[in-house]
Short mmCIF file of C-alpha atoms in Angstrom, two decimals:
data_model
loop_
_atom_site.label_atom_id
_atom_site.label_comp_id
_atom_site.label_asym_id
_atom_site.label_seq_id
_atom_site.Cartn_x
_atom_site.Cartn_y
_atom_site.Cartn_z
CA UNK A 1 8.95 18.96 19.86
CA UNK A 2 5.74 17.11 19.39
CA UNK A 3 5.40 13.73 21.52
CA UNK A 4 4.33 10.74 19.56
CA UNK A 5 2.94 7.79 22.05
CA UNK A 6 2.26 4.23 21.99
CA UNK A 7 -1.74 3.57 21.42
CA UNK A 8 -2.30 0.38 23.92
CA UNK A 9 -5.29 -1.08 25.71
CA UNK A 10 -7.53 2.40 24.99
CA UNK A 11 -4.51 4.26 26.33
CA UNK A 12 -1.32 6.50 24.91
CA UNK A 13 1.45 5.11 26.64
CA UNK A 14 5.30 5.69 26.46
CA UNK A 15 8.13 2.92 26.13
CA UNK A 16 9.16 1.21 28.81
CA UNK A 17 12.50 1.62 28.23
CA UNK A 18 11.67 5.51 28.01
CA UNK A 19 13.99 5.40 24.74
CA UNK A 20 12.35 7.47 21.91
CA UNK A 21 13.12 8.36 18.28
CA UNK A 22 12.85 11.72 16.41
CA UNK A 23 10.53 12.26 13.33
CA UNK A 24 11.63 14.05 10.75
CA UNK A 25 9.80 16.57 8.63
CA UNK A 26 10.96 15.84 4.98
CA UNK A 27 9.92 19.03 3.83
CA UNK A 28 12.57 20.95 6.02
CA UNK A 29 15.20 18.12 6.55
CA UNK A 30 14.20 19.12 10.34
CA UNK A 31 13.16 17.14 13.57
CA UNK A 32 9.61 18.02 14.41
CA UNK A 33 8.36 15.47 16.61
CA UNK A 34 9.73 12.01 18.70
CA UNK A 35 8.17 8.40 18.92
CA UNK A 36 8.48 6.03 21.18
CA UNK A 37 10.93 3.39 20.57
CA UNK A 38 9.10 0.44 21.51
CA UNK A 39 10.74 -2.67 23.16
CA UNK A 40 9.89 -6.26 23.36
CA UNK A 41 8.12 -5.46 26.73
CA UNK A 42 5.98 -2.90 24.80
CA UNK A 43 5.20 -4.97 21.87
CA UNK A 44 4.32 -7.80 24.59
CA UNK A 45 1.88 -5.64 26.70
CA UNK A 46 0.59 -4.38 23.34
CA UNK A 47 -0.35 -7.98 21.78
CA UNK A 48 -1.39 -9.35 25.35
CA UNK A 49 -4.18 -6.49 25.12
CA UNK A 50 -5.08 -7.34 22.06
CA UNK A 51 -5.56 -11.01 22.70
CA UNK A 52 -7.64 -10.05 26.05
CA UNK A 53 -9.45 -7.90 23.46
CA UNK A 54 -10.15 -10.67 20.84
CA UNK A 55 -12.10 -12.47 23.30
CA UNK A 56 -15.29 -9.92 23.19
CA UNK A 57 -14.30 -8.86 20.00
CA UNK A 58 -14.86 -11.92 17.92
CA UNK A 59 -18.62 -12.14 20.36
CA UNK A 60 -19.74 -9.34 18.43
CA UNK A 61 -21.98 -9.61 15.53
CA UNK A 62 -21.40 -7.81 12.17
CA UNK A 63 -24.03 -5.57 12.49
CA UNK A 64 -22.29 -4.31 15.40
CA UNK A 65 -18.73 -4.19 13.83
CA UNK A 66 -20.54 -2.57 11.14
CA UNK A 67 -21.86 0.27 13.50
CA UNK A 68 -18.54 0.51 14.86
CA UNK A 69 -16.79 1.15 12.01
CA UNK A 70 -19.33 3.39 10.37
CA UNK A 71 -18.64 5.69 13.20
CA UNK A 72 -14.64 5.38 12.82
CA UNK A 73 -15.68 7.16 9.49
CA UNK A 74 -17.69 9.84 10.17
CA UNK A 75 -14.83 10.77 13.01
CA UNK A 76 -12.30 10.53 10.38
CA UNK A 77 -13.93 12.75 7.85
CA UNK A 78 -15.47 15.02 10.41
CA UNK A 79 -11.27 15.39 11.14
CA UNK A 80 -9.90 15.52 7.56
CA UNK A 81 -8.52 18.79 7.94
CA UNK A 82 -6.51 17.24 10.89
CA UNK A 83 -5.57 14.11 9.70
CA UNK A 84 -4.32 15.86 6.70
CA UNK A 85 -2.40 18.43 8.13
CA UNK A 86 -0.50 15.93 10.36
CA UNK A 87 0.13 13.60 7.26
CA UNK A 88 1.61 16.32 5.62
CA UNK A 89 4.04 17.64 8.57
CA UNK A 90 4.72 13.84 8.61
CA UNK A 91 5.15 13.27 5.31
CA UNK A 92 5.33 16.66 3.16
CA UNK A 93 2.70 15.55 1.00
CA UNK A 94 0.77 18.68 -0.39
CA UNK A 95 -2.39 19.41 1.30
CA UNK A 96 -5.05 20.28 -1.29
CA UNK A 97 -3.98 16.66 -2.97
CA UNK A 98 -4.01 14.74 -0.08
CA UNK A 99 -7.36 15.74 1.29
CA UNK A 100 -9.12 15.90 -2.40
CA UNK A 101 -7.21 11.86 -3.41
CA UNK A 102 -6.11 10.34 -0.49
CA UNK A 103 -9.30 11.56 2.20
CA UNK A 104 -12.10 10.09 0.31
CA UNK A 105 -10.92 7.04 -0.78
CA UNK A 106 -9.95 6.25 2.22
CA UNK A 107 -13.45 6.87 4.06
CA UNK A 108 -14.97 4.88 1.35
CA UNK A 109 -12.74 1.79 2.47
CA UNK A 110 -13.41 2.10 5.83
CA UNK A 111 -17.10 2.23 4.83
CA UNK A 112 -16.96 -0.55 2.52
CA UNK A 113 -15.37 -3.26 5.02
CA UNK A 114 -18.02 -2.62 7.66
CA UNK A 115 -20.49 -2.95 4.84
CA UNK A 116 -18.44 -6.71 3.87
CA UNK A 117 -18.58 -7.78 7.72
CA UNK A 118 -22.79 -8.10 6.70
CA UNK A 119 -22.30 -10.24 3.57
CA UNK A 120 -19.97 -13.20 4.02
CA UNK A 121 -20.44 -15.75 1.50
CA UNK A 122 -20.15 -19.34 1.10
CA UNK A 123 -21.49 -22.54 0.28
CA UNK A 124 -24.77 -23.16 1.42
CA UNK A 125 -25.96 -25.73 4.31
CA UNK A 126 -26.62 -28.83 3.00
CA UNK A 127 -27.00 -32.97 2.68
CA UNK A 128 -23.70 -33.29 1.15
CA UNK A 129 -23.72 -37.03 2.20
CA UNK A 130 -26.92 -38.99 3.05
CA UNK A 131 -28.35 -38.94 6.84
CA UNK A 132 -25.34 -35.65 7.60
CA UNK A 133 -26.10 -31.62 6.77
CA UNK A 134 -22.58 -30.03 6.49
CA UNK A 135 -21.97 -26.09 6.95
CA UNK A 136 -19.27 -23.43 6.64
CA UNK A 137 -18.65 -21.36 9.26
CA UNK A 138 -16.49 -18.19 8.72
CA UNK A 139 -14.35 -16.96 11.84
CA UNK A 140 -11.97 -14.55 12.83
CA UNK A 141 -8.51 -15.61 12.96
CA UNK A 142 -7.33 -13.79 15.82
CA UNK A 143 -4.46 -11.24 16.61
CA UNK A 144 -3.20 -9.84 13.79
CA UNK A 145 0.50 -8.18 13.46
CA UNK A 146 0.53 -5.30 10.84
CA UNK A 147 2.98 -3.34 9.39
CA UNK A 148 2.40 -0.10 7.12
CA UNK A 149 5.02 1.74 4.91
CA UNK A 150 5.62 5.01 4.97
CA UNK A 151 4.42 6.43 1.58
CA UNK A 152 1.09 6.34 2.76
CA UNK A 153 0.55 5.63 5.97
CA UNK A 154 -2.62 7.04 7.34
CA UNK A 155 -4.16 5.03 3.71
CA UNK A 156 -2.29 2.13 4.34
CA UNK A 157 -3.36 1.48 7.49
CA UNK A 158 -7.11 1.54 6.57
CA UNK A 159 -5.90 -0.83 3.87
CA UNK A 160 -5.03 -3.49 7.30
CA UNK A 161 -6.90 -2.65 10.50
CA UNK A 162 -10.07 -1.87 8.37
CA UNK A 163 -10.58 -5.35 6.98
CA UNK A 164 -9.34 -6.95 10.48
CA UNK A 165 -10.99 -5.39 12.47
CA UNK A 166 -14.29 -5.64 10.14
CA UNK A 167 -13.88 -9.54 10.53
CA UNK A 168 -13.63 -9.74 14.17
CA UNK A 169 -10.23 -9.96 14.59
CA UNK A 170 -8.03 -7.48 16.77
CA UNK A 171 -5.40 -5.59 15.94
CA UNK A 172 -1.71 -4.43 16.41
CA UNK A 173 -0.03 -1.95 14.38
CA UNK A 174 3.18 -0.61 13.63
CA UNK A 175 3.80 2.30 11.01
CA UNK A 176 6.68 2.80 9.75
CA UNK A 177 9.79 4.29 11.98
CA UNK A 178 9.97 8.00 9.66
CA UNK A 179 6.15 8.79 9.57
CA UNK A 180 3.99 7.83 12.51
CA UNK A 181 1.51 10.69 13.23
CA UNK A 182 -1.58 9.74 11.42
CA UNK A 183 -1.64 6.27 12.51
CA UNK A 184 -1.17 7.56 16.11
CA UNK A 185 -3.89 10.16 15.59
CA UNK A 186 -6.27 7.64 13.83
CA UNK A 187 -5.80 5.02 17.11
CA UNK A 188 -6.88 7.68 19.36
CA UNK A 189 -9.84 8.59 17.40
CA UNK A 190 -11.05 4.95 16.86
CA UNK A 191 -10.76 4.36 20.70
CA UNK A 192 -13.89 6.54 21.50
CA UNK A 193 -15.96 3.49 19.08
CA UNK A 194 -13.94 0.52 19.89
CA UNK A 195 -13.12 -1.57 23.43
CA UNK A 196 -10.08 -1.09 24.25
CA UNK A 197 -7.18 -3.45 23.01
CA UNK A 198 -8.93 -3.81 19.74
CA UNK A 199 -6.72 -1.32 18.19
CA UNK A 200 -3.56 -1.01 19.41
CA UNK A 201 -0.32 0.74 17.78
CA UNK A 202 3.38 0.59 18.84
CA UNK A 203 5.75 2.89 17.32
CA UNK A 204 9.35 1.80 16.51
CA UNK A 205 12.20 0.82 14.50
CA UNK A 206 12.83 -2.24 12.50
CA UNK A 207 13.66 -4.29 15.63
CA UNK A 208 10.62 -3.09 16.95
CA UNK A 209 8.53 -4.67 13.93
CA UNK A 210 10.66 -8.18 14.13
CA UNK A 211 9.61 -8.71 17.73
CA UNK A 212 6.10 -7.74 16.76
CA UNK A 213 6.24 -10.71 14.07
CA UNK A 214 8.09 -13.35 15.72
CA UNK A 215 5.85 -13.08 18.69
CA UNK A 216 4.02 -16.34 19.86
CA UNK A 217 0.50 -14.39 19.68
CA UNK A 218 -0.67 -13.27 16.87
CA UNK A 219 -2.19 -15.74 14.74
CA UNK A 220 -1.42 -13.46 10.91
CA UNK A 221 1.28 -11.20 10.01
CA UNK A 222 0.40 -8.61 7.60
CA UNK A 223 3.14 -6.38 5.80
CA UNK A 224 3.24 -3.45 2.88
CA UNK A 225 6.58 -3.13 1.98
CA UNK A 226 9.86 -3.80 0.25
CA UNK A 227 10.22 -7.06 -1.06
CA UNK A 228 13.49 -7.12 1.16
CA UNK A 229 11.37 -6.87 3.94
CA UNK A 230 8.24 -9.41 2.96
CA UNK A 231 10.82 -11.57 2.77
CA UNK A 232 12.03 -11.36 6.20
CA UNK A 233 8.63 -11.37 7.57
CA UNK A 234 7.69 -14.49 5.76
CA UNK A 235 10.82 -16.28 7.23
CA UNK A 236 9.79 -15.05 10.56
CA UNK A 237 6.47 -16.03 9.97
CA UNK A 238 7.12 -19.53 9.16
CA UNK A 239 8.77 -20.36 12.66
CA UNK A 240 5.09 -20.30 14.01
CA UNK A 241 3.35 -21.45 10.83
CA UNK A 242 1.40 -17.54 10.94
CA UNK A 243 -0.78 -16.94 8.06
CA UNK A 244 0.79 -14.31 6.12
CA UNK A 245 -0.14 -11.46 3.96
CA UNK A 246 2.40 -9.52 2.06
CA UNK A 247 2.12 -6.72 -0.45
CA UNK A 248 5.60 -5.54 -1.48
CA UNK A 249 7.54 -3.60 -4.03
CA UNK A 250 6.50 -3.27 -7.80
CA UNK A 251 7.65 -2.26 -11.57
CA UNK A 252 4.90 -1.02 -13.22
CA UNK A 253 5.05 -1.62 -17.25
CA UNK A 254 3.10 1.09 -18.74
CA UNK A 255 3.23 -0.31 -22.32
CA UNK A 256 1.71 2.39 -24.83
CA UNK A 257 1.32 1.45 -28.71
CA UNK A 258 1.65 3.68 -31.66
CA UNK A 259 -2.50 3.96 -32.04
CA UNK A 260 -2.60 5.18 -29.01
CA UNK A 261 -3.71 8.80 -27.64
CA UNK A 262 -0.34 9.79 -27.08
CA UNK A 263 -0.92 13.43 -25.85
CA UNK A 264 -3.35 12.28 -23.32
CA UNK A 265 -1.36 8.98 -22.61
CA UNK A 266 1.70 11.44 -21.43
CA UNK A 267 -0.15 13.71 -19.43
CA UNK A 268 -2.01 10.66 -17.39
CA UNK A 269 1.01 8.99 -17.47
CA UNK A 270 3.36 11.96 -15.74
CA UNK A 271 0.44 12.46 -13.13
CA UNK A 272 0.57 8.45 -12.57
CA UNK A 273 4.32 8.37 -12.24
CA UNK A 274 4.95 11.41 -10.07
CA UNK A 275 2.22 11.36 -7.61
CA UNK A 276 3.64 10.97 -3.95
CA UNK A 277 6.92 11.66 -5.87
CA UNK A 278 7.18 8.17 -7.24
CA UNK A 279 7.05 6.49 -4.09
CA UNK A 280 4.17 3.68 -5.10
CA UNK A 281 4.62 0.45 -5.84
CA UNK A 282 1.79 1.23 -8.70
CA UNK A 283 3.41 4.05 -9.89
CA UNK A 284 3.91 4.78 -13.86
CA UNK A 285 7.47 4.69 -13.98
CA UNK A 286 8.47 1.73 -16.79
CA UNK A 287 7.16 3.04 -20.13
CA UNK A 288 7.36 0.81 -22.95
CA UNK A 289 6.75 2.33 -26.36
CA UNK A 290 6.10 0.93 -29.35
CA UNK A 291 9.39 2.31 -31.77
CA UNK A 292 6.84 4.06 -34.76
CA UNK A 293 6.31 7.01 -31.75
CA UNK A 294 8.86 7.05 -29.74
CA UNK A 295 10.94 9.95 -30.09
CA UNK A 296 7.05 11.78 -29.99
CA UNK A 297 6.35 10.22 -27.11
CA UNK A 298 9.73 10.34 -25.29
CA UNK A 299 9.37 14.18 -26.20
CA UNK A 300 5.88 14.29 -24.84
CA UNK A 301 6.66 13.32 -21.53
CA UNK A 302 9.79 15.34 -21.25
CA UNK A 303 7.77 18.58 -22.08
CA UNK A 304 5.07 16.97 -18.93
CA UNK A 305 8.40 16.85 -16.60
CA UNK A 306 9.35 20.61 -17.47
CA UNK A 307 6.57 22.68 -18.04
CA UNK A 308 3.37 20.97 -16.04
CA UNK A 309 5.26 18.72 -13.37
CA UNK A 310 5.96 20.89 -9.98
CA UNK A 311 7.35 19.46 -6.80
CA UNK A 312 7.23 22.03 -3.40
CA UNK A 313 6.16 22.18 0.55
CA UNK A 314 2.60 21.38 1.59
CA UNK A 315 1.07 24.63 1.05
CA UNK A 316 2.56 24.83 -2.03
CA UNK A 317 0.68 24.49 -5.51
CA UNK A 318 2.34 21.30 -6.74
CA UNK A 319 1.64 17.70 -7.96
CA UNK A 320 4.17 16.00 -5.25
CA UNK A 321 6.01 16.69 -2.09
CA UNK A 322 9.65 15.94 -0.96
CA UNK A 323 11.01 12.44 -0.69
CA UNK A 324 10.35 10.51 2.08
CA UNK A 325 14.01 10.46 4.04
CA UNK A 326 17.53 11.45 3.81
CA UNK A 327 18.22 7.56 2.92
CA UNK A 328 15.43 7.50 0.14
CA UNK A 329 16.64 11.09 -1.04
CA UNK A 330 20.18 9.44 -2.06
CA UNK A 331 18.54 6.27 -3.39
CA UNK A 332 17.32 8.02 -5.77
CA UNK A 333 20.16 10.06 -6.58
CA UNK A 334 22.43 6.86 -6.63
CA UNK A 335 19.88 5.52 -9.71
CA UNK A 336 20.42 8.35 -11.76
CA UNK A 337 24.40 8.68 -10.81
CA UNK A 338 24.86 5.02 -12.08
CA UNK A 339 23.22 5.19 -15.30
CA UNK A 340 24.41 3.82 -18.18
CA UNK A 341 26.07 5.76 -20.90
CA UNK A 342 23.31 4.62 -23.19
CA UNK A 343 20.69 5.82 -21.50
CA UNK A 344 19.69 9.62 -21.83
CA UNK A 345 18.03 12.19 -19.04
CA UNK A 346 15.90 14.17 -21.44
CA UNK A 347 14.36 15.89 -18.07
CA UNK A 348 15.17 16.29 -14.41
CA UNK A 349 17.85 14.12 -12.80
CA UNK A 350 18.95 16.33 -10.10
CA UNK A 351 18.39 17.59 -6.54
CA UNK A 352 16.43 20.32 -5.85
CA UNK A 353 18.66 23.27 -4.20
CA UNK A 354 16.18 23.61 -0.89
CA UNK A 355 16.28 22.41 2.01
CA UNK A 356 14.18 19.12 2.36
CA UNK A 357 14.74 16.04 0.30
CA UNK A 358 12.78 17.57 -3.40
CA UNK A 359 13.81 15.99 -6.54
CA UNK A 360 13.41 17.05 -9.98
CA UNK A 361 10.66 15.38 -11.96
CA UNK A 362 13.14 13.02 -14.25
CA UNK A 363 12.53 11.31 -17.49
CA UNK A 364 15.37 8.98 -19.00
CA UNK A 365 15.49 7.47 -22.42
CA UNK A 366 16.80 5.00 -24.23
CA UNK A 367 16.69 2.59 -21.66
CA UNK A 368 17.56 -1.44 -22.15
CA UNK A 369 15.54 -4.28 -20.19
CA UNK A 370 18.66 -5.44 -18.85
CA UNK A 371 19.43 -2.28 -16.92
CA UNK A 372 19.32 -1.62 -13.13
CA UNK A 373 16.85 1.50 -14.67
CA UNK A 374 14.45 -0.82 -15.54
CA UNK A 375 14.70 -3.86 -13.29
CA UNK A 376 14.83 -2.49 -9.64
CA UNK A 377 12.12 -0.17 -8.16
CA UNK A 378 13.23 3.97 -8.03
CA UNK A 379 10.73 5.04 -5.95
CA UNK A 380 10.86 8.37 -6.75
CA UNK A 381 9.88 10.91 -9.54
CA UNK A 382 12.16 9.10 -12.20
CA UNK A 383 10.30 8.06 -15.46
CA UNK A 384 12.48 5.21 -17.45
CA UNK A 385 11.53 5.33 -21.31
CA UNK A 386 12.62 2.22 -23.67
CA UNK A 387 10.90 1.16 -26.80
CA UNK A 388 9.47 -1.86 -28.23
CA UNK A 389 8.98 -3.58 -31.72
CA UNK A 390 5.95 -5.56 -31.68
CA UNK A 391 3.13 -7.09 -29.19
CA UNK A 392 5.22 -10.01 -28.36
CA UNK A 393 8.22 -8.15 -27.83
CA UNK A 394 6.06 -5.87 -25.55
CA UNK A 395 4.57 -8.78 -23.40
CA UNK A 396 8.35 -9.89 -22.61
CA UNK A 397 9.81 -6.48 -21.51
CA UNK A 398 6.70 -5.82 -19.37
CA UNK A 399 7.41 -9.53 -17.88
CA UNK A 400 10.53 -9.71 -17.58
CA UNK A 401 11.10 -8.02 -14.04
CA UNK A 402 11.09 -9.86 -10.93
CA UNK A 403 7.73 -7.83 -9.85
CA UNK A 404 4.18 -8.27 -10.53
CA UNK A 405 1.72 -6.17 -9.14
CA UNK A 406 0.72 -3.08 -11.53
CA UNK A 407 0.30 -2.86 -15.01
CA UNK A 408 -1.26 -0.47 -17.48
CA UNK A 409 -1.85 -0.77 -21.60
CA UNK A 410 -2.64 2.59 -23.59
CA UNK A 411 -4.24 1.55 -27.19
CA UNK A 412 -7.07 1.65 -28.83
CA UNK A 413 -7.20 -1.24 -30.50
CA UNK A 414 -9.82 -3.29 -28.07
CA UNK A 415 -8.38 -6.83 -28.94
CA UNK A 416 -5.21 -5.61 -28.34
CA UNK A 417 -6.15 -4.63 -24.90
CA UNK A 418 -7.33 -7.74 -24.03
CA UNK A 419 -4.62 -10.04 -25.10
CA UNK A 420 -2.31 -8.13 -22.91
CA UNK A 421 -4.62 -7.91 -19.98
CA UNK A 422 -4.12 -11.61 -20.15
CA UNK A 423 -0.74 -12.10 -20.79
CA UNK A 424 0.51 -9.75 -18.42
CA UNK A 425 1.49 -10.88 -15.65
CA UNK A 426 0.54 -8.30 -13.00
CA UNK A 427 -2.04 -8.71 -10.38
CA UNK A 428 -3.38 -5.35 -11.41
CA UNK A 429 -4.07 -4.25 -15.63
CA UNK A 430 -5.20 -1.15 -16.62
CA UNK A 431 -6.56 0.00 -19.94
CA UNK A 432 -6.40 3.50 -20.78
CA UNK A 433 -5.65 4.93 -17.52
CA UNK A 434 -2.92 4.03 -14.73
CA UNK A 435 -3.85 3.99 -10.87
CA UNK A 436 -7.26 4.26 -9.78
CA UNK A 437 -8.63 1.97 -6.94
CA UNK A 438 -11.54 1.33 -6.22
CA UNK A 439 -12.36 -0.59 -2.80
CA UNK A 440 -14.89 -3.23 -4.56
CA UNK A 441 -11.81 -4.44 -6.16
CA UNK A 442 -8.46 -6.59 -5.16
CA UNK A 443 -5.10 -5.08 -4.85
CA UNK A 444 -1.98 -7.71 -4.92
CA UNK A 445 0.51 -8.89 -6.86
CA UNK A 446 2.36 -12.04 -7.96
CA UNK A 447 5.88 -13.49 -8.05
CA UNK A 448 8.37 -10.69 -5.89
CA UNK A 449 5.21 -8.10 -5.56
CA UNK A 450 3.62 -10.79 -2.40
CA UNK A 451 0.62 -12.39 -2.05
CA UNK A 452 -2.88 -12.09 -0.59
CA UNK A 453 -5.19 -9.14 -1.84
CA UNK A 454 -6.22 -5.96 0.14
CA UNK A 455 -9.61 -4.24 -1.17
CA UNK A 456 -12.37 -5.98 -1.94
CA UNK A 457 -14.34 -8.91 -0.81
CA UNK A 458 -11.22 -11.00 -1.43
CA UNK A 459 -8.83 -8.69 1.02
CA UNK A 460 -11.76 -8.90 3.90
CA UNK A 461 -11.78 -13.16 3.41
CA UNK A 462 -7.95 -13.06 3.51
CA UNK A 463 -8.43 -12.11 6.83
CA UNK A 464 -11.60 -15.03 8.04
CA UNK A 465 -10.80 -18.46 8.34
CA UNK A 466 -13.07 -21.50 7.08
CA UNK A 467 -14.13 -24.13 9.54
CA UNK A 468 -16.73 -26.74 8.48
CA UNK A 469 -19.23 -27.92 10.76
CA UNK A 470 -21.25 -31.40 9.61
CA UNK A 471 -24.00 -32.63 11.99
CA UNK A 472 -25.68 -36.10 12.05
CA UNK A 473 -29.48 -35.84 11.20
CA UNK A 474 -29.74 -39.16 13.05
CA UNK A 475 -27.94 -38.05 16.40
#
């Protein structure tokens, strides 16, 4: 059994309670590894270092945070075979996939924020009132809590400590309790370019991430996760008055009209919706379809599910792995097991006779916006079909889920595409296509799906703070 450690003050440490946790591999159902279950005494020890930390950190300029974390990504792509190979133990996401879509982007974001840390923009120094010259200065905020999910977790920690870190600020992390390898691995890497206490992660369980939050230190509390969760942390949060950054579940409407290219629609669509087996909050797993092509289109993306959709192990040749935990496994399940008589699974719907936790890629019809199908995040390789009439009736199905953080519109009518980008009410809309990122651009929702952006110049400012400086010219 692998040993998974605490990352604190430059050092791997264990618990102090000595208690520990084993890590499942979800492609064999089987314990491969254990992580520390960290107490309040660890998460103490772990934010005290980083606060000790934040007091040369926040000295340093940007070049030198730039420098820094130009390094952190050379080491990481230097590693990718490793970092991918422990994601995938971790996680059972294949290996060719993960190192040719998750790898790169990833470097690129890391690369990006220590480019930002150089370019900080705001209102230039000036006589805003006769006989005083008023500034902006932009600061760290301080210790920052963060908490990653585990559908991606090496990614989605990049997607916190990268901006944070970038700003000035320092950092403590906890990945989720199923998959902490690759943050664990990425900590110890970073420490060879960082002081020690800027990065810091402690593994653990959900108590382990409350005591992180509703600790007196750090200054913003940063969460991907389920909208269950958000919610807790932003009650937490408010104890302390923390700034708070939230990204949380979604219900992607992938709304496709009868001019649309329906055979590439499908196949961009299936890749969009099973990727990581379903488990994104972006993923393309709500299609509305306008009624003139339905049945086509229902039948398009049933033939996707059985003839070009494969799910397998790591090494395997396949577009997804298993899902992520015994729990999420029966999830899953329980969706498909409770749907209503109305509804019809025209691909998929079962559990995949190996060990692990594999599902079928799934496609069910006939779906109504009223139905727990449509309404509450799957998170797995389940497709929900239902159809639509007209544009307006369109704009209300997409809208009318608590969740607001992906969208996508297949047409080709270009007016069309732009009145839904603007009435739909997701903080992401794409035309033609479903998931890319790109890191010059925002990520974040509205409404259930959180607040605050990650990506982009607007993620790194969500993680400054604004303090304006006005000087008498006749002092």
């Amino acid at each position: 059994m692998k040993s998974l450690n605490n990352f604190i003050a430059g050092a791997a440490t264990e618990s102090s309670s000595g208690a520990t946790t084993e890590i499942i591999n979800p492609s064999t159902g089987q314990a491969y590894a254990t992580a520390q279950l960290s107490n309040a005494a660890d998460v103490d020890r772990a934010l005290k270092a980083a606060a000790t930390a934040f007091e040369e950190w926040r000295e340093t300029t940007p070049a030198e945070r730039q420098r820094a974390l130009l390094k952190i990504a050379d080491a990481l792509e230097s590693r990718a075979d490793e970092i991918v190979a422990i994601e995938s133990e971790n996680t059972g996401k294949p290996i060719g996939l993960t190192l040719s879509e998750e790898v790169p982007p990833m470097i690129d974001e890391i690369r990006f924020f220590a480019g930002a840390a150089r370019h900080l923009e705001g209102k230039s120094a000036g006589e805003y009132m006769r006989g005083m010259t008023s500034f902006i200065r932009r600061e760290p905020i301080g210790v920052c809590a963060q908490v990653t999910p585990w559908n991606y977790p090496m990614m989605m920690a990049v997607w916190k400590w990268a901006p944070a870190i970038a700003a000035g600020n320092t950092v403590v992390l906890k990945p989720s309790d199923t998959t902490p390898a690759s943050t664990v691995f990425m900590a110890e890497v970073m420490s060879e370019f960082l002081p020690a206490g800027v990065f810091n992660v402690v593994t653990g369980d959900r108590d382990t991430g409350r005591l992180l939050v509703e600790h007196k230190i750090p200054a913003m509390v940063s969460i991907t996760g389920s909208v269950r969760a958000g919610m807790e942390v932003a009650q937490a949060a408010s104890t302390d008055l923390k700034r708070v950054h939230l990204e949380l579940g979604g219900k992607a409407p992938v709304v496709v009209f009868a001019d649309a290219d329906l055979e590439a629609a499908a196949a961009a669509i299936a890749v969009a919706g099973y990727f990581n087996a379903g488990q994104d909050c972006t993923a393309a797993t709500r299609v509305l379809v306008e009624d003139k092509v339905y049945e086509k289109f229902v039948a398009l993306l049933a033939d996707q599910a059985n003839n070009e959709v494969k799910t397998g192990a790591p090494g395997e040749d396949v577009l997804y792995g298993p899902l992520n935990n015994a729990n999420q496994l029966a999830r899953v399940k329980g969706f498909i097991d409770r749907a209503p008589s109305h509804a019809e699974i025209v691909a998929g719907g079962s559990v995949v006779d190996r060990a692990g936790y594999f599902f079928t890629p799934t496609v069910i019809a006939g779906v109504q916006q009223e139905d727990e199908l449509a309404q509450s995040e799957i998170f797995g390789p389940v497709i929900t079909v239902q159809k639509f009439s007209d544009e307006a009736q369109a704009i209300k199905f997409a809208n009318g889920v608590p969740y607001g953080l992906a969208s996508s519109v297949w047409t080709s009518n270009h007016g069309r595409a732009m009145r839904l980008s603007k009435a739909l009410d997701f903080g992401v809309v794409w035309i033609n296509t479903h998931i890319p990122f790109v890191s010059e651009m925002p990520h974040g929702g509205f409404k259930h799906s959180g607040y605050g952006k990650d990506l982009s110049d607007y993620g790194f400012e969500d993680y400054t703070r604004i303090k304006h400086v006005m000087t008498n010219l006749n002092g």
